[in-house]
Tab-separated table of C-alpha atoms and ligand atoms in Angstrom:
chain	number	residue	atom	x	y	z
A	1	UNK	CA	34.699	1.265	29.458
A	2	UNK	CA	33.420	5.009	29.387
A	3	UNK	CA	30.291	4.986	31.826
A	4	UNK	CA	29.493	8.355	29.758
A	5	UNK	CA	28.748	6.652	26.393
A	6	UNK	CA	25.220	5.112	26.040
A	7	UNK	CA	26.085	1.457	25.733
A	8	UNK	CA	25.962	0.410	21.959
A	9	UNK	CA	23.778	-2.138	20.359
A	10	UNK	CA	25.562	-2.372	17.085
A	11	UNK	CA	29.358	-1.289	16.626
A	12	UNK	CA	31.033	-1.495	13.370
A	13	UNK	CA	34.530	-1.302	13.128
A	14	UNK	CA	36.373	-0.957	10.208
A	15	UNK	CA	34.090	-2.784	7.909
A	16	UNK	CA	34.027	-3.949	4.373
A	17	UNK	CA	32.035	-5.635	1.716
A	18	UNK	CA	34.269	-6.518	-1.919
A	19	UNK	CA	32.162	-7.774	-4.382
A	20	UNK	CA	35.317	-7.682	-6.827
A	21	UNK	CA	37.758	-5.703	-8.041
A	22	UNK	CA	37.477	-1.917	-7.972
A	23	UNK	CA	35.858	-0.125	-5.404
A	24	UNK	CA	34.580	-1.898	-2.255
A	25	UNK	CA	30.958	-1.782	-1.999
A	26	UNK	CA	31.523	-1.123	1.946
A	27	UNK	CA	34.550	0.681	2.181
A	28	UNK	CA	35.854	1.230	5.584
A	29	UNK	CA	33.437	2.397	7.589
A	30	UNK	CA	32.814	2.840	11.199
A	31	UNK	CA	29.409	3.389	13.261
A	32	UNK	CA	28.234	3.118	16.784
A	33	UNK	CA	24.277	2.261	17.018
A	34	UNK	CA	23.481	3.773	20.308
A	35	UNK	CA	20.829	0.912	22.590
A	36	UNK	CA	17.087	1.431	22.017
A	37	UNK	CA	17.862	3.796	19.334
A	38	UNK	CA	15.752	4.224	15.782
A	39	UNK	CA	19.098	4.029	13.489
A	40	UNK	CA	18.135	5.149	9.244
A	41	UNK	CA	20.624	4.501	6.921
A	42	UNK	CA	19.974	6.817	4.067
A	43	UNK	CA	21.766	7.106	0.876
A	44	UNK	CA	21.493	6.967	-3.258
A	45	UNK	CA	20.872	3.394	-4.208
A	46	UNK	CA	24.264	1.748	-5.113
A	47	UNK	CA	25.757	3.298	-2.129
A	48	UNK	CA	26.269	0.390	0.362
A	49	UNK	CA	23.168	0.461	2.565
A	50	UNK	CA	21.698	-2.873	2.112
A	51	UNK	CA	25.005	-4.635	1.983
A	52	UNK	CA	25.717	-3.101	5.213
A	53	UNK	CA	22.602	-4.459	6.472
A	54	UNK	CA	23.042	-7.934	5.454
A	55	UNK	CA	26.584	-8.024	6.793
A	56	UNK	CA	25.097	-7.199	10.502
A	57	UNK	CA	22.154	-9.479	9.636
A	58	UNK	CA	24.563	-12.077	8.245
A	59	UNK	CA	23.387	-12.537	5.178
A	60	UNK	CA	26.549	-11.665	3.450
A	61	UNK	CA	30.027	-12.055	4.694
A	62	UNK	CA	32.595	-9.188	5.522
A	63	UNK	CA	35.715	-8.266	3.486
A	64	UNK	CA	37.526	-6.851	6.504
A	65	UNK	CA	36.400	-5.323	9.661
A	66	UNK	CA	34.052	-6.698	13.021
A	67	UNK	CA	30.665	-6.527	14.228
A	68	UNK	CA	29.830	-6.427	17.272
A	69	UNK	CA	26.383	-6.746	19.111
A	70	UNK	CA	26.249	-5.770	22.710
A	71	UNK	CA	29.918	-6.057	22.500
A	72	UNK	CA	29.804	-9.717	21.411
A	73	UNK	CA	32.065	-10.193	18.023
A	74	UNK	CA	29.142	-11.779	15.786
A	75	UNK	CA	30.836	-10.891	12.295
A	76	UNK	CA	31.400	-14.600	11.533
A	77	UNK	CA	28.107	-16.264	13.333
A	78	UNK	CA	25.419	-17.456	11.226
A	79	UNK	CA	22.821	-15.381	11.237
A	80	UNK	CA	20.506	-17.747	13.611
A	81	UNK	CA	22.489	-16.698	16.121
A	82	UNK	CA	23.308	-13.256	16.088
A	83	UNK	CA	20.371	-11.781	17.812
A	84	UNK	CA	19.148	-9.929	14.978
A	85	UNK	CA	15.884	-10.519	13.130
A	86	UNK	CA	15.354	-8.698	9.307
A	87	UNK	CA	11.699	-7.484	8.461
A	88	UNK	CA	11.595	-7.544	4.070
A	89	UNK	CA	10.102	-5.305	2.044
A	90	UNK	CA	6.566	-5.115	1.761
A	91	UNK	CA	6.130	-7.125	4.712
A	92	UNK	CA	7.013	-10.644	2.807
A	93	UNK	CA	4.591	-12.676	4.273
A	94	UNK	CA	3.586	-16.501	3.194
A	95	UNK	CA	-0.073	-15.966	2.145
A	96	UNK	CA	-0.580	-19.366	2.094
A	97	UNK	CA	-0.646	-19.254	5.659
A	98	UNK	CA	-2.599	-17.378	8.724
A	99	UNK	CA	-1.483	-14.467	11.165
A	100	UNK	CA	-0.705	-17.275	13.554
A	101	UNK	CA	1.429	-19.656	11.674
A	102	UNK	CA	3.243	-16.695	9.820
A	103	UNK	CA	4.212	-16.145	12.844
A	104	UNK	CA	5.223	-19.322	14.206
A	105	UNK	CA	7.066	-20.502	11.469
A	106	UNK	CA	10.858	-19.647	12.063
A	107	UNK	CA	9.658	-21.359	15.662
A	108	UNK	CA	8.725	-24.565	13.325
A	109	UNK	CA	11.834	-24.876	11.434
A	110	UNK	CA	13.943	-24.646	14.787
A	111	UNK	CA	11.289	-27.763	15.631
A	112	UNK	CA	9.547	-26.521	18.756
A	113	UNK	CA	6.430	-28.325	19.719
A	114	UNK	CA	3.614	-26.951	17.856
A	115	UNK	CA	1.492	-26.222	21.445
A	116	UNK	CA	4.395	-24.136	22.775
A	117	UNK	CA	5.179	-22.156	19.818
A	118	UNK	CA	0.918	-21.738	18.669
A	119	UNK	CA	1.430	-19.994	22.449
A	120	UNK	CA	4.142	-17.702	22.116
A	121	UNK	CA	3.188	-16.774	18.207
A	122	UNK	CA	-0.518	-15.905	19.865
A	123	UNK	CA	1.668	-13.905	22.918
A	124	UNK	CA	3.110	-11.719	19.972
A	125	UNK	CA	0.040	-11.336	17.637
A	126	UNK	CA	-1.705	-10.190	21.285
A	127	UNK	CA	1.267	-7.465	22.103
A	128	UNK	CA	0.657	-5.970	18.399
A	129	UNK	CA	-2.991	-6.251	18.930
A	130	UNK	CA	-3.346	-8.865	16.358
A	131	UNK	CA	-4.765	-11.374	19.114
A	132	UNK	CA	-8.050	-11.442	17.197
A	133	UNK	CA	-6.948	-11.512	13.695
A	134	UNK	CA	-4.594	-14.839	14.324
A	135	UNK	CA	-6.969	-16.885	11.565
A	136	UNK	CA	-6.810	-14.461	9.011
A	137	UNK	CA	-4.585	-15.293	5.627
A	138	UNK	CA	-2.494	-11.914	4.673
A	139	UNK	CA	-4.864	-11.307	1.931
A	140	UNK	CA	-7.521	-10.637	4.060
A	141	UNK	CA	-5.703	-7.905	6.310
A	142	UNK	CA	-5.389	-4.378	5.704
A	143	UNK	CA	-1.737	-3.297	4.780
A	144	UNK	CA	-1.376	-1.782	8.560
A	145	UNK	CA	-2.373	-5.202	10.049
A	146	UNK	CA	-0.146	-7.170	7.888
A	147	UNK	CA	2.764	-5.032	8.825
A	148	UNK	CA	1.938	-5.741	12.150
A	149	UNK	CA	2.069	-9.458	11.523
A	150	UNK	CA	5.737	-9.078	10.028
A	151	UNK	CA	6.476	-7.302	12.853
A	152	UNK	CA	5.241	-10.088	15.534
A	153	UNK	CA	7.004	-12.892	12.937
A	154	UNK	CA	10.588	-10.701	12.925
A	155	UNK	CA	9.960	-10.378	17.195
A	156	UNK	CA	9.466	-14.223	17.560
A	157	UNK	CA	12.879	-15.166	17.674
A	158	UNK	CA	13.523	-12.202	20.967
A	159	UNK	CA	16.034	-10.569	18.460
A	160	UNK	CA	18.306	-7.827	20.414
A	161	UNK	CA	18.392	-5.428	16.995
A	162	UNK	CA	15.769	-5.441	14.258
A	163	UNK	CA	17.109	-4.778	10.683
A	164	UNK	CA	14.567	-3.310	7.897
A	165	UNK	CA	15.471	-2.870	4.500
A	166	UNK	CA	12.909	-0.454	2.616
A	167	UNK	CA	9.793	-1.937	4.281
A	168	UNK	CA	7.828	0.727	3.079
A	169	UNK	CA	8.843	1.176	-0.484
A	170	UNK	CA	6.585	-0.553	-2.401
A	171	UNK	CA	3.121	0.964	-0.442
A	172	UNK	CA	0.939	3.604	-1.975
A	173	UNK	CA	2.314	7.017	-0.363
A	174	UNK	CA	-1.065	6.989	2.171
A	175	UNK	CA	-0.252	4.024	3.444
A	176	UNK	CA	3.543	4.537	3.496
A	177	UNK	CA	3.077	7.613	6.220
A	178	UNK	CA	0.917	5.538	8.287
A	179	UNK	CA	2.928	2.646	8.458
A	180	UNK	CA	5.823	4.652	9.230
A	181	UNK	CA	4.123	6.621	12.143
A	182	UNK	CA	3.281	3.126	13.498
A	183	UNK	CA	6.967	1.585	12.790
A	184	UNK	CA	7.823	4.110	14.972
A	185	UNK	CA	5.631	3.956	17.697
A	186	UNK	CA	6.564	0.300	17.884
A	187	UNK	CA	9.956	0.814	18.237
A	188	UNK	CA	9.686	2.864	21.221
A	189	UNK	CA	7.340	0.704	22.985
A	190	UNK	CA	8.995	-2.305	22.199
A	191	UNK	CA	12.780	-0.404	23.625
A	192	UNK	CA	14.340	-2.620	20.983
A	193	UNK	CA	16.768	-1.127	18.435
A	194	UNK	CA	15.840	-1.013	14.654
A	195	UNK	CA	18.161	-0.136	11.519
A	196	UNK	CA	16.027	0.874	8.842
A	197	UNK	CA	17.305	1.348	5.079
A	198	UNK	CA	15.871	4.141	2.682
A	199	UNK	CA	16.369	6.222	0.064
A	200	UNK	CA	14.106	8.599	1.266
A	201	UNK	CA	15.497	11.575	3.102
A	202	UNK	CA	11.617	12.479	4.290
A	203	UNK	CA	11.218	8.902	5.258
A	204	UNK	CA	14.426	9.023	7.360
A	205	UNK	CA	14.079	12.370	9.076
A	206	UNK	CA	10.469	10.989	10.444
A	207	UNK	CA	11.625	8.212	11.603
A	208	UNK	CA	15.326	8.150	12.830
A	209	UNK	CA	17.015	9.467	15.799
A	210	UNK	CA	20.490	9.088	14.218
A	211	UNK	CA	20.751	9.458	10.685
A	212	UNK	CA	23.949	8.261	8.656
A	213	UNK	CA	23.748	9.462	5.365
A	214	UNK	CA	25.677	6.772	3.075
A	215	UNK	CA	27.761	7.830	-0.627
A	216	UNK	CA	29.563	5.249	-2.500
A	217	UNK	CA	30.343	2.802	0.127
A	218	UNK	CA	31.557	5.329	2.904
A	219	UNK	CA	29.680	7.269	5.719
A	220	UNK	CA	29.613	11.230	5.069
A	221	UNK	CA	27.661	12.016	8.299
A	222	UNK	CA	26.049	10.657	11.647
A	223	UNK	CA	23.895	12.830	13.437
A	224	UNK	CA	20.361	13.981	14.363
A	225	UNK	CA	17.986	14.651	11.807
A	226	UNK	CA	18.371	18.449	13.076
A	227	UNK	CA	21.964	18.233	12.984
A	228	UNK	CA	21.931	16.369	9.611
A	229	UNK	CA	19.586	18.763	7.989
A	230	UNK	CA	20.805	22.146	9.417
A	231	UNK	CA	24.676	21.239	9.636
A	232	UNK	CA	24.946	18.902	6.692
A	233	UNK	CA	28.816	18.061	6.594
A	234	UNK	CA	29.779	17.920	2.863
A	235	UNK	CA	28.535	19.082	-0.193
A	236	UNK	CA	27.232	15.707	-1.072
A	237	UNK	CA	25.039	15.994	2.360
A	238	UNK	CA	23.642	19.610	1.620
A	239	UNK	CA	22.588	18.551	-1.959
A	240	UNK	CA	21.039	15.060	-1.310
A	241	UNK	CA	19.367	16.097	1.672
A	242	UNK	CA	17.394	19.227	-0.905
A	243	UNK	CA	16.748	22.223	0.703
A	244	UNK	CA	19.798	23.606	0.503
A	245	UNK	CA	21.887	26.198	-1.364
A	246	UNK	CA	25.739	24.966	-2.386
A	247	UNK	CA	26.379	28.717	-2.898
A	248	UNK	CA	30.729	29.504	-4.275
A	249	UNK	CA	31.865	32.623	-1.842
A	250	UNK	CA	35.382	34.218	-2.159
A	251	UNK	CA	36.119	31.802	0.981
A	252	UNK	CA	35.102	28.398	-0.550
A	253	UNK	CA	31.611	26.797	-0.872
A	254	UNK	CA	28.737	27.491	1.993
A	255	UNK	CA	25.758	25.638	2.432
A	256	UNK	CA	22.512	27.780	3.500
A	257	UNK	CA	19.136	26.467	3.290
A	258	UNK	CA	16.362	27.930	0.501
A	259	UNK	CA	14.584	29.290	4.006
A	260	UNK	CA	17.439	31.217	4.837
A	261	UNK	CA	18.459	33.243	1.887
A	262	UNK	CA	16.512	36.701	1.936
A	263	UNK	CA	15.606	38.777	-1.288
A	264	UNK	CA	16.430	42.206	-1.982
A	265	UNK	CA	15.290	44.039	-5.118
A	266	UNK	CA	18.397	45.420	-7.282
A	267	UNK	CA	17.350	48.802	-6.612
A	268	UNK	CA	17.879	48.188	-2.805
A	269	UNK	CA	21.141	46.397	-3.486
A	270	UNK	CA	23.890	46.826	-1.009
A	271	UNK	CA	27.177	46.290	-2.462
A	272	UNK	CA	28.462	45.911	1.068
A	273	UNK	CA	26.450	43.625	2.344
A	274	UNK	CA	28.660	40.622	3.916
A	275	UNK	CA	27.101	38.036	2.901
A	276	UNK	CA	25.300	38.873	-0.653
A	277	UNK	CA	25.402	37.615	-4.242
A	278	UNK	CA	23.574	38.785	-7.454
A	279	UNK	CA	21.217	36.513	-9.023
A	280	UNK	CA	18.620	36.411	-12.099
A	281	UNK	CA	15.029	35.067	-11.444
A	282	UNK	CA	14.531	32.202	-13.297
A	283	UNK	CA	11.325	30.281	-12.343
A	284	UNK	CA	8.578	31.629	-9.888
A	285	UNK	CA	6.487	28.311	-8.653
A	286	UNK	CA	3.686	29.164	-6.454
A	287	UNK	CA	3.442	26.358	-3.822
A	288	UNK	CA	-0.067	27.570	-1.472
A	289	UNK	CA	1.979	28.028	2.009
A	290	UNK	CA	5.553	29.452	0.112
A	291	UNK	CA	6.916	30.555	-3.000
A	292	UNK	CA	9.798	28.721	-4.709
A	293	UNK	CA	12.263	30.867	-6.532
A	294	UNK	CA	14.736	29.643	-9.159
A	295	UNK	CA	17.809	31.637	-9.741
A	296	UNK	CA	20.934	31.955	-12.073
A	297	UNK	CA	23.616	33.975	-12.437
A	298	UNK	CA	23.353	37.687	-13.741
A	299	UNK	CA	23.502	37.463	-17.574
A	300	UNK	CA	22.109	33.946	-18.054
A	301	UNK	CA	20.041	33.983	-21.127
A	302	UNK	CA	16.389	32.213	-19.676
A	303	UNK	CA	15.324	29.344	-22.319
A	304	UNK	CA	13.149	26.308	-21.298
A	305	UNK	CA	16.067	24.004	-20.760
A	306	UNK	CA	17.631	26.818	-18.121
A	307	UNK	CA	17.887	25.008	-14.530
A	308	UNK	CA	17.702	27.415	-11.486
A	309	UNK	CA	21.161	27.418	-9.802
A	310	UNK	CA	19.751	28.707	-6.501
A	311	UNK	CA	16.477	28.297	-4.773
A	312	UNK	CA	14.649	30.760	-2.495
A	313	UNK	CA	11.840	29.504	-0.592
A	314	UNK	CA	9.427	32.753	0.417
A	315	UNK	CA	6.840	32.637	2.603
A	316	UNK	CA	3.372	33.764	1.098
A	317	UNK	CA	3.106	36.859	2.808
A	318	UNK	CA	6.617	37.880	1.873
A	319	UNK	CA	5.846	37.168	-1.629
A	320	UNK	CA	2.748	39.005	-1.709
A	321	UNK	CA	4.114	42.240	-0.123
A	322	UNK	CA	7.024	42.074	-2.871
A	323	UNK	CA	5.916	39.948	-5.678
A	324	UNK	CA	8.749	38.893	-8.235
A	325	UNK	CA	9.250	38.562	-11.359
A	326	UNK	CA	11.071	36.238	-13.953
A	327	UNK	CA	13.956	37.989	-15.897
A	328	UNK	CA	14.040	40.647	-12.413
A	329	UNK	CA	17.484	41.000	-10.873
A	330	UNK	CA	18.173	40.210	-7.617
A	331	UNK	CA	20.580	40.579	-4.325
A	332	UNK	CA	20.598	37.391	-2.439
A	333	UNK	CA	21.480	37.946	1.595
A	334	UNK	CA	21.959	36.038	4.212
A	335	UNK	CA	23.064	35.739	7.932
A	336	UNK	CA	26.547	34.471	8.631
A	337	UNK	CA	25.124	32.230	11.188
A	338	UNK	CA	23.086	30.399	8.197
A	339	UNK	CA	26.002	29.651	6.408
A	340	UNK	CA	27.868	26.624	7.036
A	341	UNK	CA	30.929	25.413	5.138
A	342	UNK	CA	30.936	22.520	2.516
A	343	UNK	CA	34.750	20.347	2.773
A	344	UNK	CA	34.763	18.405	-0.742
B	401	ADP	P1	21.913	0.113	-1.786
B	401	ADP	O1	21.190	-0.829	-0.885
B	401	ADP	O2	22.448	1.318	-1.079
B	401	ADP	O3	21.102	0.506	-2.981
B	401	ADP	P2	23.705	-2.131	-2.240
B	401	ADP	O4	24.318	-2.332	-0.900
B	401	ADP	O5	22.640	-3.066	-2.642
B	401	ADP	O6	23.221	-0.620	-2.383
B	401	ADP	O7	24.851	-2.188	-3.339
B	401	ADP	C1	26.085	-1.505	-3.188
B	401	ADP	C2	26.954	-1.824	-4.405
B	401	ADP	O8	27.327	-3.195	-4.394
B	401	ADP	C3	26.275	-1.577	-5.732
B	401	ADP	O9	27.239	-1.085	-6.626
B	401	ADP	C4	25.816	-2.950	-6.147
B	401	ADP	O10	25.758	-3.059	-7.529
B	401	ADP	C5	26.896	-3.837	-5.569
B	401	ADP	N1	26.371	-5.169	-5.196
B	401	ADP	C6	25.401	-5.413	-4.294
B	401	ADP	N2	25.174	-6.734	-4.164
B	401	ADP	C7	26.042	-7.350	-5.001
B	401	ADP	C8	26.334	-8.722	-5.333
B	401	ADP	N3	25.663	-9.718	-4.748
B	401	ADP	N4	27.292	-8.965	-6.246
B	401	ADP	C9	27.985	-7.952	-6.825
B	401	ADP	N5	27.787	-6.663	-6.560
B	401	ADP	C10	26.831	-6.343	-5.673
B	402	MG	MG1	19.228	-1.594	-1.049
C-alpha cells in the first residue's frame, strides 16, 4: 500500500449495472471515496447515480466489477452486512411511530431486547439533540427535527459509509438550504463518510468535497467543487455545471466562465486581440448585483424565439459605466489563463 493516499472508504473498480440490452446503466466506472469525506454524485437523471448507489448499498446487484469498503470486497454481501446504512428521500419515516421507536426499529427486526435497544436509540436521538423529542410522532416535528431523526435511525446500525439518495428533493427550497447546511455539519462531526445523490449542481457544490459529475452511465470528472467548476473537463461538464461559455476558437472548443469574458464596444474593437470574438447582443437581464448578457453571432436576425449563444455576466458597476444595448455589436475578450480546453 501507498502510505501517501488517504485510505479509502469506498473503492469501485470496474463496475457495472445491465438492466438489458443496450447500454449499461453503469458502464465501467471507477472511483475512490477518500475516508471521512462528503462524496456528491451529480448528474442528469437517467445517468446512473442512484443505481450506483444501490449497488454499494446492495440494493441491486452488479453486472461486472467489485466494491470494496475499507478494502473488504462487499459487492456480493447482503446489504445487512456491508456497513453501509441509506437515508431515503424526504426522510421516510414510519409516522405511525415516535422519534424513539423510528429509531429503534432496524434494532427490532435484528431482535435485540427492547431495554437495550430503547437505550442505544435514546444514545442517538441525544447525540442529534433529539433526547427530548423521543415521544414525538414525525408529524409533530419540524422538517429539521425529523431529518434529524432519519439521521439517528440510518446511524443505529454504526454504519462505516452513509448513502443518501436526494434527501432533500422533495422540501420547499427554505427548508432545503437549511437542511443541507445541517447535513453537512453532521457529517463532519460525526467523521463518517456520506455519498449523497443530486441533480443539483448548487446542492452539490455546498455540500461535497469531491464531486463526480455522472453522464450516461460513465464518470466525466472527480474533483473539488473548485476544480470541477473552474476546470470542468469536457464539454458536457462546462455546460451542465452553467456558468460557462463552450466558445469554437480556430484551436478547438474552450470553456471560459460568463465572469470571465470582458466586453468591448465595436468601436474599440481590436482585431488583434488574442483571444477575441464578435458577438450581437441579444438579451440584457438586469439581475440587482450583475447584469446577464445574451449573445449571438454577428448577423443573427433577433426574434423572440432567438436563444443567446454566449452569456456575459457584468458586474453592476461595469454595466452602469457602459450600459448596453440589444441589437449593439460587440468584441468579446478574454485572458488565456480563463480559457480551458473542452476534449469531446
Ligand atoms: P439517476 O438516479 O441518475 O436518475 P438511475 O440510476 O435511476 O438514474 O437510472 C439509470 C438508468 O437505468 C436509466 O436509464 C433508468 O431508466 C435505468 N433503470 C434504473 N432502474 C432500472 C430498473 N430497475 N430496471 C430497468 N432499468 C432501470
Ligand atoms: Mg436517482
Amino acid at each position: 500500500m501507498n502510505n501517501r493516499v488517504p485510505a479509502a472508504a469506498i473503492e469501485i473498480i470496474a463496475l457495472t449495472k445491465r438492466y438489458g440490452q443496450g447500454k449499461p446503466a453503469v458502464d465501467n466506472i471507477n472511483l475512490r471515496i477518500a475516508s471521512g469525506s462528503y462524496c456528491c454524485l451529480l448528474g442528469p437523471s437517467g445517468c446512473g447515480k442512484s443505481t450506483t448507489l444501490r449497488m454499494i448499498a446492495g440494493h441491486e446487484l452488479a453486472s461486472e466489477g467489485d466494491i470494496l469498503l475499507e478494502n473488504r470486497n462487499i459487492t456480493d454481501l447482503p446489504a445487512a452486512q456491508r456497513g453501509t446504512a441509506m437515508m431515503f428521500q424526504s426522510f421516510a419515516l414510519f409516522p405511525h411511530l415516535s422519534a424513539l421507536d423510528n429509531v429503534a426499529f432496524s434494532l427490532k427486526m435484528k431482535g435485540m431486547r427492547k431495554a437495550e435497544r430503547m437505550a442505544q436509540a435514546q444514545d442517538l436521538l441525544d447525540r442529534v439533540a433529539m433526547g427530548q423529542l423521543a415521544d414525538r410522532k414525525p408529524a409533530e416535528l419540524s422538517g429539521g427535527q425529523q431529518q434529524r431523526v432519519a439521521l439517528a435511525r440510518a446511524l443505529i446500525t454504526k454504519p462505516k459509509v452513509l448513502l443518501l439518495d436526494e434527501p432533500l428533493s422533495a422540501l420547499d427550497p427554505f427548508l432545503r438550504i437549511q437542511m443541507r447546511a445541517e447535513l453537512r455539519r453532521w457529517q463532519k462531526e460525526l467523521g463518517l463518510t456520506f455519498i449523497h445523490v443530486t441533480h443539483s449542481q448548487e446542492e452539490a457544490m455546498a455540500l461535497a468535497d469531491t464531486m463526480v459529475v455522472m453522464n450516461h452511465g460513465v464518470i466525466e470528472q472527480v474533483g473539488s467543487p473548485y476544480e470541477v467548476y473552474n476546470c470542468p473537463a469536457s464539454e458536457f461538464v462546462a455546460r451542465f455545471m452553467g456558468g460557462h461559455n463552450v466558445i469554437e476558437t480556430a484551436t478547438g472548443k474552450v470553456g471560459v466562465r460568463t465572469d470571465q469574458l470582458q466586453v468591448v464596444p465595436a468601436a474599440d474593437a481590436k482585431a488583434n486581440a488574442e483571444h477575441n470574438k464578435m458577438a450581437l447582443i441579444t438579451d440584457v437581464e438586469y439581475q440587482g448585483t450583475y447584469v446577464l448578457l445574451g449573445l449571438q453571432n454577428p448577423g443573427t436576425s433577433v426574434t423572440a424565439s432567438t436563444t443567446a449563444e454566449i452569456s456575459v455576466m457584468l458586474s453592476e458597476s461595469t454595466f452602469t459605466q457602459r450600459p448596453y444595448a440589444v441589437g449593439e455589436t460587440v468584441q468579446l475578450q478574454w485572458r488565456a489563463d480563463a480559457a480551458h480546453p473542452l476534449p469531446h
